[in-house]
Backbone as a ProteinNet text record, in pm:
[ID]
protein_1_A
[PRIMARY]
EFYFTRAAYTGYGFRNFRSWEVDFPKADRQFLIGLRRLTNLHAYEMENPVRLTDPELGRYPFLYAVEVGYMALTEAEVVGLRRYLTAGGFLVIDDFWGSVEWENFEMEFERILPGHRVVEIPLDHPIFSCFYKVREIVQVPNVGNGMNGGPTWEKDGFVPTVRGIFDDQERLMVVINWNTDLGDAWEWAENPYYPLKYSTYAYQMGVNFIIYAMSH
[TERTIARY]
-1760.7	-1872	-1883.5	-1739.1	-1761.3	-1644.6	-1681.7	-1526.7	-1554	-1411.9	-1403.5	-1424	-1509	-1520.4	-1507.2	-1435.1	-1396.9	-1438.3	-1501.5	-1592.8	-1478	-1465.4	-1382.2	-1466.9	-1463.5	-1542.5	-1465	-1520.4	-1458.7	-1436.4	-1315.1	-1324.6	-1220	-1198.9	-1087.9	-962.8	-897	-767	-693.2	-594	-570.9	-428.4	-308.2	-177.9	-132.1	-163.4	-149.1	-189.8	-284.1	-357	-498.9	-605.9	-737.4	-717.6	-844.5	-844.8	-897.3	-960.7	-1061.2	-948.2	-814.1	-681.1	-619.7	-667.6	-554.4	-582.8	-453.5	-419.7	-434.6	-466.5	-497.3	-372.1	-381	-464.7	-416.8	-289.9	-249.2	-354.9	-422.9	-510	-592.1	-651.8	-748.1	-728.5	-568.8	-539.7	-499.2	-422.8	-419	-548.2	-628.2	-768.1	-818.1	-800.7	-867.7	-767.6	-660.9	-573.6	-649.7	-689.9	-738.9	-880.2	-945.3	-1095.1	-1091.8	-1000.5	-989.4	-947.3	-909.8	-811.1	-938.9	-1002.4	-1087.7	-1242.8	-1276.9	-1395.3	-1411.2	-1512.6	-1523.2	-1590.3	-1564.9	-1602.1	-1521.7	-1580.2	-1473.2	-1476.3	-1365.3	-1365.5	-1233.2	-1256.3	-1179.6	-1051.2	-923.1	-824.8	-739.6	-809.6	-718.6	-840.5	-792.5	-863.6	-999.9	-1063.7	-1177.5	-1225.5	-1191.9	-1238.1	-1325.2	-1456.5	-1564	-1604	-1590.7	-1684.7	-1814.8	-1848.9	-2013.7	-2109.1	-2030.9	-2141.9	-2143.6	-2046.4	-2069.9	-2164.5	-2268.9	-2368.4	-2356	-2263.3	-2216.2	-2201.7	-2197.2	-2175.7	-2294.4	-2413	-2527.2	-2490.3	-2381.8	-2346.3	-2285	-2229.8	-2170.8	-2217.2	-2283.2	-2330	-2259.3	-2161.3	-2039.6	-1971.9	-1966.8	-1897.8	-1850.1	-1678.4	-1601.8	-1559.9	-1579.6	-1497.3	-1439.1	-1335.8	-1249.5	-1250.3	-1198.3	-1154.2	-1265.1	-1417	-1512	-1516.8	-1444.4	-1414.5	-1354.2	-1300.5	-1268.9	-1363.4	-1474.8	-1572	-1666.6	-1637.4	-1697	-1770.5	-1881.5	-1936.5	-2035.3	-1982.6	-2057.1	-2214	-2298	-2446.8	-2472.5	-2378.7	-2417.2	-2358.6	-2271.7	-2223.9	-2313.2	-2378	-2493.2	-2604.4	-2641.7	-2760.5	-2714.5	-2606.1	-2536.9	-2523.7	-2470.4	-2481.7	-2636.9	-2676.4	-2832.1	-2927.1	-2893.7	-2974.5	-2918.7	-2751.9	-2700.5	-2753.4	-2753.7	-2804.1	-2952.8	-3039.2	-3192.5	-3232.9	-3143.6	-3141.6	-3131	-3016.1	-3013.8	-2852.4	-2808.5	-2624.7	-2612.2	-2498	-2427.1	-2300.4	-2289	-2127.6	-2082.4	-1991.9	-1883.4	-1786.5	-1805.7	-1705.3	-1608.7	-1507	-1366.1	-1266.2	-1201.6	-1091.1	-1127.5	-1205.4	-1204.1	-1216	-1174	-1168.4	-1190.7	-1259.5	-1283.4	-1439.5	-1435.8	-1537.1	-1573.4	-1484.6	-1475.7	-1472.2	-1407.2	-1431.4	-1589.2	-1657.8	-1757.9	-1873.1	-1888.3	-1939	-1943.1	-1811.4	-1850.9	-1913.3	-1877.9	-1980.1	-2096	-2167.3	-2305.6	-2383.1	-2297.3	-2321.8	-2351.1	-2228.1	-2236.1	-2352.5	-2402.1	-2516.2	-2622.3	-2659.5	-2792.2	-2793.2	-2726.1	-2753.8	-2772.8	-2727.8	-2717.2	-2842.6	-2871.1	-2999.6	-3065.5	-3143.7	-3196.9	-3297	-3312.3	-3388.7	-3366.8	-3248.3	-3218.2	-3128.7	-3163.3	-3083.9	-2956.1	-2868	-2728.9	-2743.8	-2726.2	-2778.5	-2650.6	-2644.8	-2576.2	-2581.6	-2513	-2567.6	-2533.7	-2633.9	-2577.1	-2480.1	-2460.4	-2353.2	-2424.1	-2563.5	-2663.7	-2685.1	-2656.8	-2707.8	-2639.6	-2696.3	-2641.9	-2483.9	-2495.8	-2342.2	-2231.1	-2246.6	-2125.3	-2118.6	-2228.4	-2185.9	-2229.7	-2233.4	-2268.3	-2179.6	-2056.6	-1917.3	-1847.5	-1784.5	-1713.5	-1814.5	-1799.3	-1891.1	-1766.2	-1832	-1753	-1801.6	-1697	-1802.9	-1738.9	-1648.1	-1605.4	-1558.1	-1577.3	-1525.6	-1425.4	-1288.6	-1171.7	-1136.6	-1030.4	-990.2	-829.4	-868.3	-766.4	-674.8	-561.9	-466.3	-398.6	-383.9	-270.3	-147.4	-93	9.9	134.8	169.3	303.2	258.2	119.9	92	89.6	12.7	-5.4	159.9	222.4	354.6	459.4	450.3	476.8	451.1	330.7	230.6	162.5	127.7	1.2	71	-29.9	-194.5	-249.6	-381.9	-467.2	-575.9	-566.3	-646.7	-583.6	-684.6	-618.2	-690.1	-679.6	-732.4	-806.2	-941.5	-1059.9	-1128.4	-1099.8	-1150.8	-1098.1	-1149.3	-1093.4	-1148.1	-1322.5	-1378.1	-1414.8	-1397.1	-1446.6	-1571.4	-1638.4	-1782.6	-1830.2	-1952	-1979.5	-2106.6	-2160.3	-2275.8	-2337	-2485.7	-2530	-2631.1	-2666.9	-2796.5	-2876.8	-3029.5	-3141.2	-3228.7	-3258.4	-3396	-3523.7	-3620.3	-3744.5	-3815.6	-3750.4	-3803.1	-3680.3	-3613.5	-3510.8	-3406.1	-3357.2	-3229.6	-3146.1	-3025.9	-2899.4	-2811	-2810	-2757.8	-2605.5	-2566.8	-2432.1	-2390.7	-2268.1	-2198.3	-2104.9	-2068.7	-1981.9	-1880.6	-1758.2	-1658.5	-1586.1	-1609.9	-1559.9	-1469.4	-1352.9	-1231.7	-1180.3	-1141.2	-1064.6	-1027.8	-928.3	-859.5	-855.4	-965.5	-939.7	-861.4	-851.4	-764.7	-629.9	-583.9	-445	-383.4	-525.5	-467.5	-470.4	-521.5	-555.4	-399	-383.3	-272.6	-125.8	-123	-2.2	10.6	-114.3	-136.7	-12	65.8	189.6	325.4	298.4	430.4	425.6	560.3	551.5	571.5	578.5	574.3	420.3	339.4	200.4	121.6	54	-1.2	-89.9	-113.7	-232.1	-349.6	-369.3	-493.8	-580	-485.8	-572	-601.6	-507.4	-517.5	-646	-642.1	-736	-872.1	-881.2	-1039.4	-1058.3	-969.4	-991.2	-1063.4	-990.5	-1043.5	-1145.8	-1158.6	-1307.4	-1415	-1376.6	-1507.1	-1537.6	-1420.2	-1409.4	-1513.8	-1478.9	-1521.9	-1676.6	-1740.8	-1824.6	-1919.2	-1882	-1938	-1993.3	-1870.6	-1904.7	-1984.1	-1998.3	-2081.2	-2243.4	-2228.9	-2392.2	-2430.4	-2347.9	-2391.3	-2432.8	-2382.5	-2391.5	-2478.1	-2520.3	-2686.2	-2755.2	-2769.4	-2875.9	-2923.2
-1446.6	-1388.8	-1253.1	-1191.3	-1097.4	-1117	-1093.5	-1115.9	-996.5	-926.3	-808.8	-883.8	-854.9	-886.3	-782.4	-794.4	-722.6	-772.6	-653.1	-689.8	-698.3	-837.7	-871	-860.7	-747.7	-724.4	-680.1	-689.6	-652.9	-548.3	-477.4	-344.7	-316.3	-212.5	-139.9	-189.2	-240.1	-230.6	-118.7	-120.2	9.4	-62.9	20.1	12.8	-135.2	-168.4	-336.6	-420.7	-390.4	-523.5	-479	-561.5	-538.3	-418.2	-340.5	-225.3	-260.7	-382.1	-413.2	-424.1	-477.1	-514.5	-375.3	-270.9	-184	-182.6	-168.2	-183.1	-334.7	-433.3	-517.4	-623.4	-732.6	-756.4	-653.8	-589.5	-520.4	-454.1	-344.2	-265.8	-356.4	-447.6	-528.4	-615.6	-648.4	-697.9	-596.5	-504.6	-394.3	-351.1	-329.3	-267.3	-375.3	-489.2	-599.8	-618.1	-567.2	-570.9	-481.5	-357.2	-251.3	-266.8	-330.3	-382.5	-436.9	-554.6	-657.5	-583.5	-489.9	-453.9	-325.8	-272.6	-154	-210.4	-285.9	-359.7	-508.7	-566	-726.5	-783	-729.6	-827.4	-906.2	-1036	-1139.3	-1160.7	-1076	-1070	-1181	-1232.4	-1332.4	-1252.1	-1268.8	-1177.4	-1166.4	-1264.5	-1225.6	-1155.9	-1136.9	-1072.1	-1214.8	-1123.3	-1227.8	-1164.9	-1195.9	-1106.1	-1205.1	-1145.7	-1231.7	-1158.7	-1273.8	-1220.9	-1184.9	-1076.9	-1043.6	-1177.9	-1247.9	-1355.1	-1479.3	-1460.3	-1584	-1609.2	-1714.5	-1737.9	-1751	-1732.5	-1729.3	-1566.9	-1472.4	-1356.4	-1299.4	-1363.5	-1294.8	-1336.1	-1416.4	-1467.5	-1350.4	-1261.8	-1140.9	-1016.9	-962.9	-833.9	-729.4	-706.1	-608.1	-639.6	-571.2	-571.7	-418.4	-444.4	-290.5	-319.4	-200.4	-204.9	-24.1	-83.8	64.2	56.7	198.6	187.6	205.5	228.9	201	333.8	410.5	485.1	371.9	280.5	188.1	34.9	66.7	-59.1	-56	-178.9	-201.5	-373.5	-376.4	-488.6	-552	-691.4	-761.5	-769.7	-829.7	-842.5	-917.7	-1053.4	-1122.1	-1063.4	-988.4	-924	-800.1	-744.4	-635.3	-701.7	-824.6	-878.2	-935.9	-974.5	-1007.7	-950.1	-791.2	-693.1	-646.1	-639.2	-602.7	-700.9	-810.1	-923.5	-890	-887.3	-853.1	-746.3	-640.3	-521.3	-510.4	-528.7	-563	-628.9	-758.9	-898.1	-835.1	-681.4	-642.9	-621.9	-670.9	-619.8	-493.1	-440.4	-328.5	-305.9	-220.4	-160.6	-38.9	-26.6	71.3	79.7	192.8	246.2	323.3	292.9	403.3	390.4	530.1	535.9	577.4	674.8	719.4	856.7	923.2	1084.7	1134.2	1249.3	1327.9	1313.6	1415.4	1401.5	1307.4	1292.7	1142.3	1027.9	979	859.5	838.4	982.6	994.7	939.7	988.3	988.3	825.6	741.5	613.1	542.5	573.2	521	544.5	660.9	680.4	610.8	593.8	492.1	359.4	275.5	157.6	136.5	245.7	181.9	216	300.5	313.1	158.6	102.7	-9.5	-118.5	-112.1	-185.9	-158.2	-13.9	11.4	143.8	100.7	186	275.6	406.6	500.5	538.5	484.9	502.4	621.1	736.9	849.8	848.1	938.2	906.3	1082.9	1059.3	1147.3	1225.6	1320.6	1366.8	1298	1212.2	1188.2	1248.6	1302.4	1439.8	1374.5	1436.1	1422.8	1378.3	1385	1335.1	1222.7	1123.6	999	944.1	813.2	748.1	660.4	684.1	596.5	664.6	778.9	879.3	890.6	809.8	807.8	689.4	562.8	439.7	357.8	397.8	350.2	500.8	532.8	642.1	800.2	879.4	1045.1	1111.9	1092.6	1195.9	1294.3	1404.7	1538.1	1621.4	1576.3	1612.3	1526.3	1565.2	1450.5	1512.1	1434.1	1436.4	1406.8	1491.5	1421.2	1338.2	1183.8	1118.3	1113.3	1167.6	1172.7	1000.1	987.8	872.8	869.6	763.1	756.3	850.8	866.8	969.4	1121.5	1145.4	1284.6	1289.9	1197.9	1188.6	1216.8	1139.3	1167.4	1256.9	1326.6	1450.3	1583.1	1567	1698.8	1723.1	1659.6	1736.3	1728.1	1759.7	1791	1672.3	1729.5	1607.7	1544.3	1612.1	1599.7	1498.6	1460.6	1430.1	1427.4	1452.9	1516.1	1630.7	1645.2	1748.5	1717	1620.6	1572.7	1675.4	1802.4	1887	1893.7	1817.3	1801	1673.3	1646.7	1493.6	1530.2	1358.6	1377.2	1260.9	1225.3	1076.9	1081.7	1045.6	1000.9	871	833.6	766.6	692.8	577.7	535.6	470	519	437.2	362.2	248.6	169.5	270	197.1	254	233.4	178.4	190.8	267.7	357.8	458.9	398.7	211.3	139.3	227.5	234.9	263.1	158.5	136	16.5	74.7	178.6	188.2	329.5	314.3	421.5	472.1	564	626.7	757.3	699.8	786.6	826.5	966.9	1007.7	1128.8	1126.8	1216.9	1197.6	1059.6	1016.5	872.5	865.8	714.6	672.6	606	524	416.3	329.4	225.7	236	349.8	381.3	429.8	503	491.9	365.9	262.9	178.7	72.9	105.9	-0.2	66.6	212.8	264.1	306	263.2	313.6	305.5	213.1	157.8	252.5	299.3	393	501.3	524.2	659	790.9	779.6	910.4	916.2	819.6	820.4	924.4	1064.2	1144.7	1061.6	1066.6	1032.4	1069.3	1173.2	1267.8	1137.8	1129	1072.9	909	834.4	700.8	692.9	769.7	781.3	808.3	895.6	901.5	811.7	762.4	637.8	499.3	498.6	387.2	403.4	506.7	582.3	543.4	582.8	549.4	408.8	310.5	203.1	145.9	158.3	93.7	116.3	242.3	283.1	205	204.7	135.9	10.3	-89.8	-210.4	-206.3	-173.6	-161.8	-121.9	-44.6	-2	-107.5	-178.2	-293.4	-412.2	-458.8	-552	-522.2	-430.2	-409.6	-347.9	-333.2	-299.7	-379.5
434.4	467.9	370.4	321.8	179.2	92.5	-20	-118.6	-176.8	-189.5	-272	-428	-495.2	-640.7	-748.8	-841.1	-918.4	-1048.6	-1145	-1269.5	-1365.9	-1406.9	-1520.1	-1675.9	-1755.8	-1873.9	-2021.2	-2133.1	-2213	-2269.7	-2269.6	-2291.9	-2448.2	-2474.7	-2590.5	-2586.6	-2461.4	-2458.7	-2395.1	-2308.9	-2223.9	-2167.3	-2235.5	-2187	-2232.5	-2319.7	-2377.9	-2270.1	-2187.7	-2122	-2082.9	-2040.1	-2028.2	-1928.2	-1961.6	-1895.9	-1752.3	-1717.3	-1599.6	-1488.6	-1570	-1442.9	-1427.9	-1443.2	-1379.7	-1228.1	-1150.2	-1022.6	-945.8	-1047.9	-1017.4	-1008.3	-900.7	-798.5	-647.4	-676.9	-526.8	-475	-576.3	-513	-392.5	-503.6	-443.3	-277.1	-289.7	-163.4	-51.9	-94	10.9	53.1	-16	47.6	149.1	93.8	234.5	340.3	334.4	454.2	551.7	468.6	581	597.5	525.2	536.8	631.5	650	769.6	940.8	889.9	1020.5	1104.2	986.5	1038.9	1091.8	1029.1	1067.3	1118.2	1170.3	1229.9	1066.8	972.6	849.5	838.8	818.1	798.8	641.9	600.2	435	409.2	280.4	219.3	154	199.6	199.9	62.2	-55.4	-181.6	-301.7	-393.5	-511.2	-542.8	-628.5	-679.3	-815.6	-928.1	-1044.8	-1067.5	-1138.4	-1183.7	-1324.7	-1402.5	-1561.2	-1530.9	-1604.1	-1610.7	-1622.4	-1738.5	-1779.7	-1671.5	-1547.7	-1527.5	-1438.3	-1426.7	-1355	-1189.5	-1145.9	-994.7	-962.8	-1058.6	-1031.7	-929.8	-939.1	-826.5	-685	-664.2	-527	-433.5	-520.8	-461.8	-484.2	-324.2	-341.9	-361.6	-371.3	-412.3	-524.9	-624	-715.5	-778.6	-807.1	-836.5	-999	-1018.9	-1185.3	-1188.4	-1275.7	-1294.4	-1473.2	-1499.2	-1646.6	-1728.2	-1665.8	-1777.5	-1886	-1889.1	-2016.3	-2153.3	-2131.2	-2189.8	-2202.5	-2141.9	-2148.7	-2280.9	-2325.4	-2454.9	-2449.7	-2396.7	-2332.8	-2434.5	-2468.4	-2537.4	-2505.4	-2576.6	-2538.4	-2419.9	-2445.6	-2295.3	-2174.5	-2206.9	-2056.6	-1995.2	-2104.4	-2103.1	-2021.7	-2048.7	-1987.6	-1849	-1863.4	-1730.1	-1593.3	-1646.9	-1581.8	-1514.4	-1651.6	-1605.4	-1496.9	-1520.7	-1418.7	-1288.2	-1285.6	-1142.5	-1039.2	-1124.6	-1080.1	-1062.3	-1141.9	-1085	-996.1	-975	-871.4	-724.1	-720.8	-582.9	-585.7	-707.4	-680.9	-660.7	-620	-606.7	-682.9	-735.2	-835.5	-776.7	-791.3	-732.5	-875.7	-941.5	-1082.8	-1015.9	-1057.3	-997.8	-1138.1	-1142.8	-1164.4	-1334.8	-1373.7	-1501.5	-1506.7	-1602	-1609.6	-1719.3	-1709.8	-1828.8	-1906.7	-1979.1	-2057.5	-2178	-2257.7	-2337.7	-2263.9	-2173.4	-2102.5	-2039.3	-1985.9	-1946.1	-2045.6	-2161.6	-2299.3	-2300.8	-2268.6	-2308.9	-2222.3	-2084	-1960.4	-1995.6	-2042	-2069.3	-2173	-2282.8	-2393	-2325.6	-2249.4	-2195.9	-2117.6	-2027.5	-1934	-1966.3	-2106.8	-2162.3	-2176.6	-2226	-2308.2	-2185.9	-2094	-1937.2	-1859.5	-1853.5	-1763.9	-1824	-1928.9	-2022.6	-1987.4	-1986.6	-1893	-1748.4	-1691.1	-1563.3	-1550	-1489.5	-1509.2	-1409.9	-1439.4	-1346.2	-1235.1	-1120.2	-1040.1	-959	-908.3	-775.2	-670.3	-586.7	-446.6	-364.4	-291.4	-155.7	-68.6	14.6	123.9	235.4	236.3	352.2	339	232.5	168	300	323.1	407.6	385.5	225.5	188.1	234.2	255.9	323.2	479.1	561.3	674.2	744.8	699.2	723.1	810.3	814.8	853.2	920.6	845.1	833.6	784.4	871	845.4	719.1	616	494.4	454.4	485.4	489.8	348.2	233.2	131.1	36.5	-107.7	-203.9	-225.9	-223.7	-235.8	-379.5	-451	-584	-566.6	-545.4	-541.2	-681.6	-686.9	-794	-847.5	-939.9	-963.4	-902.3	-878	-805.7	-791.4	-941.4	-966.7	-935.2	-977.2	-935.7	-760.3	-724.1	-572.3	-502.4	-536.6	-479.6	-492.7	-606.6	-684	-662.6	-581.8	-548.1	-630	-743.5	-822.8	-943.6	-1074.4	-1009	-1003.9	-947.2	-884	-982.5	-1116.5	-1224.7	-1363	-1428.4	-1568.9	-1652.8	-1780.6	-1913.7	-1860.5	-1930.1	-1850.8	-1735.5	-1668.5	-1534.4	-1394.2	-1426.1	-1296.1	-1197.8	-1177.2	-1046.7	-1011.5	-915.3	-882.2	-825.3	-854.3	-825.2	-779.4	-674.4	-665.1	-724.6	-823.3	-885	-853	-879	-836.3	-946.4	-937.3	-1036.1	-947.1	-915	-843.7	-943.5	-864	-940	-919.5	-932.5	-971.9	-801.3	-706.1	-568.7	-508.5	-554.7	-480.3	-420.1	-472.5	-415.3	-501.4	-432.5	-477.5	-574.4	-702.9	-754.5	-800.2	-830.2	-880.8	-826.2	-797.1	-725.7	-815.7	-846	-979.2	-899.8	-920.6	-868.3	-987.8	-1054.2	-1153.6	-1139.8	-1204.6	-1195.8	-1031.5	-1029.9	-902.9	-898.2	-815.2	-850.2	-718.7	-638.1	-526.4	-525.2	-617.5	-647	-634	-655.3	-663.5	-493.4	-418.9	-329.4	-232.5	-251.3	-187.8	-229.2	-358.7	-383.1	-324.3	-316.2	-275.9	-94.2	-51	104.3	168.9	145.4	246.4	217.2	98.5	72.4	128.7	206.3	298.9	229.5	85.8	33.7	-29.7	-25.2	-55.7	23.9	-9.9	91	167.1	301.7	367.2	358.6	299.4	251.8	184.2	71.6	-27.2	23.9	128.3	116.8	268.6	335.4	417.6	351.5	284.6	210	133.6	76	-3.3	62.5	175.8	251	300.2	351.7	416.2	294.1	193.9	122.3	36	37.3	18.4	134.9	279.5	372.4	376.1	369.4	339.9	211.2	134.5	9.6	47.5	121.4	119.4	253.7	364.6	481.9	425.7	329.4	282.4	181.3	124.2	2.6	80.8	217.5	278.4	374	394.1	451.1	444.6	290.8	211.4	145.2
[MASK]
++++++++++++++++++++++++++++++++++++++++++++++++++++++++++++++++++++++++++++++++++++++++++++++++++++++++++++++++++++++++++++++++++++++++++++++++++++++++++++++++++++++++++++++++++++++++++++++++++++++++++++++++++++++++

């Protein structure tokens, strides 16, 4: 019924491996354990990375991408992701920080969805209440900072935000979690030293994203 599908894309490289693979596959698997326990969604229990050029990408209504500050898509990947989003696909972006990485994200998405504005998603939008009621945007730090008591930010990414890109019919196509790292909270949720505040928020947000994607 559901596959947690991760976008495999071309990037500049990151820490000697591909940027799309950050926290992979443990974060995906750990999140799916929670998803299967917290909801009645019949979810495949393993990871599911898919290239943006794969003709099968459209089979999956939910797509997750990380470290888009290092994204450098080929023209074929741009076309593939645009086709996916305009056909009804739903993309969640996570784990990128600061103004420099935001500039790269904006540049890439102007290629993918030219003319579409990025806007703040208000807390009264259904994505914050379709399963769990989320009342505030929490900044989720990387695992090292989280277990050592902070700081919660990286680079100049002091303020966490959830933004979106809508189509011309006001359908939400892209959710952008900027200056936060939900994936690390999923990956380390079972660690007793990782703060429950962050893992609880990250799981609630992830579940809401998926329920929203599967019901719209």
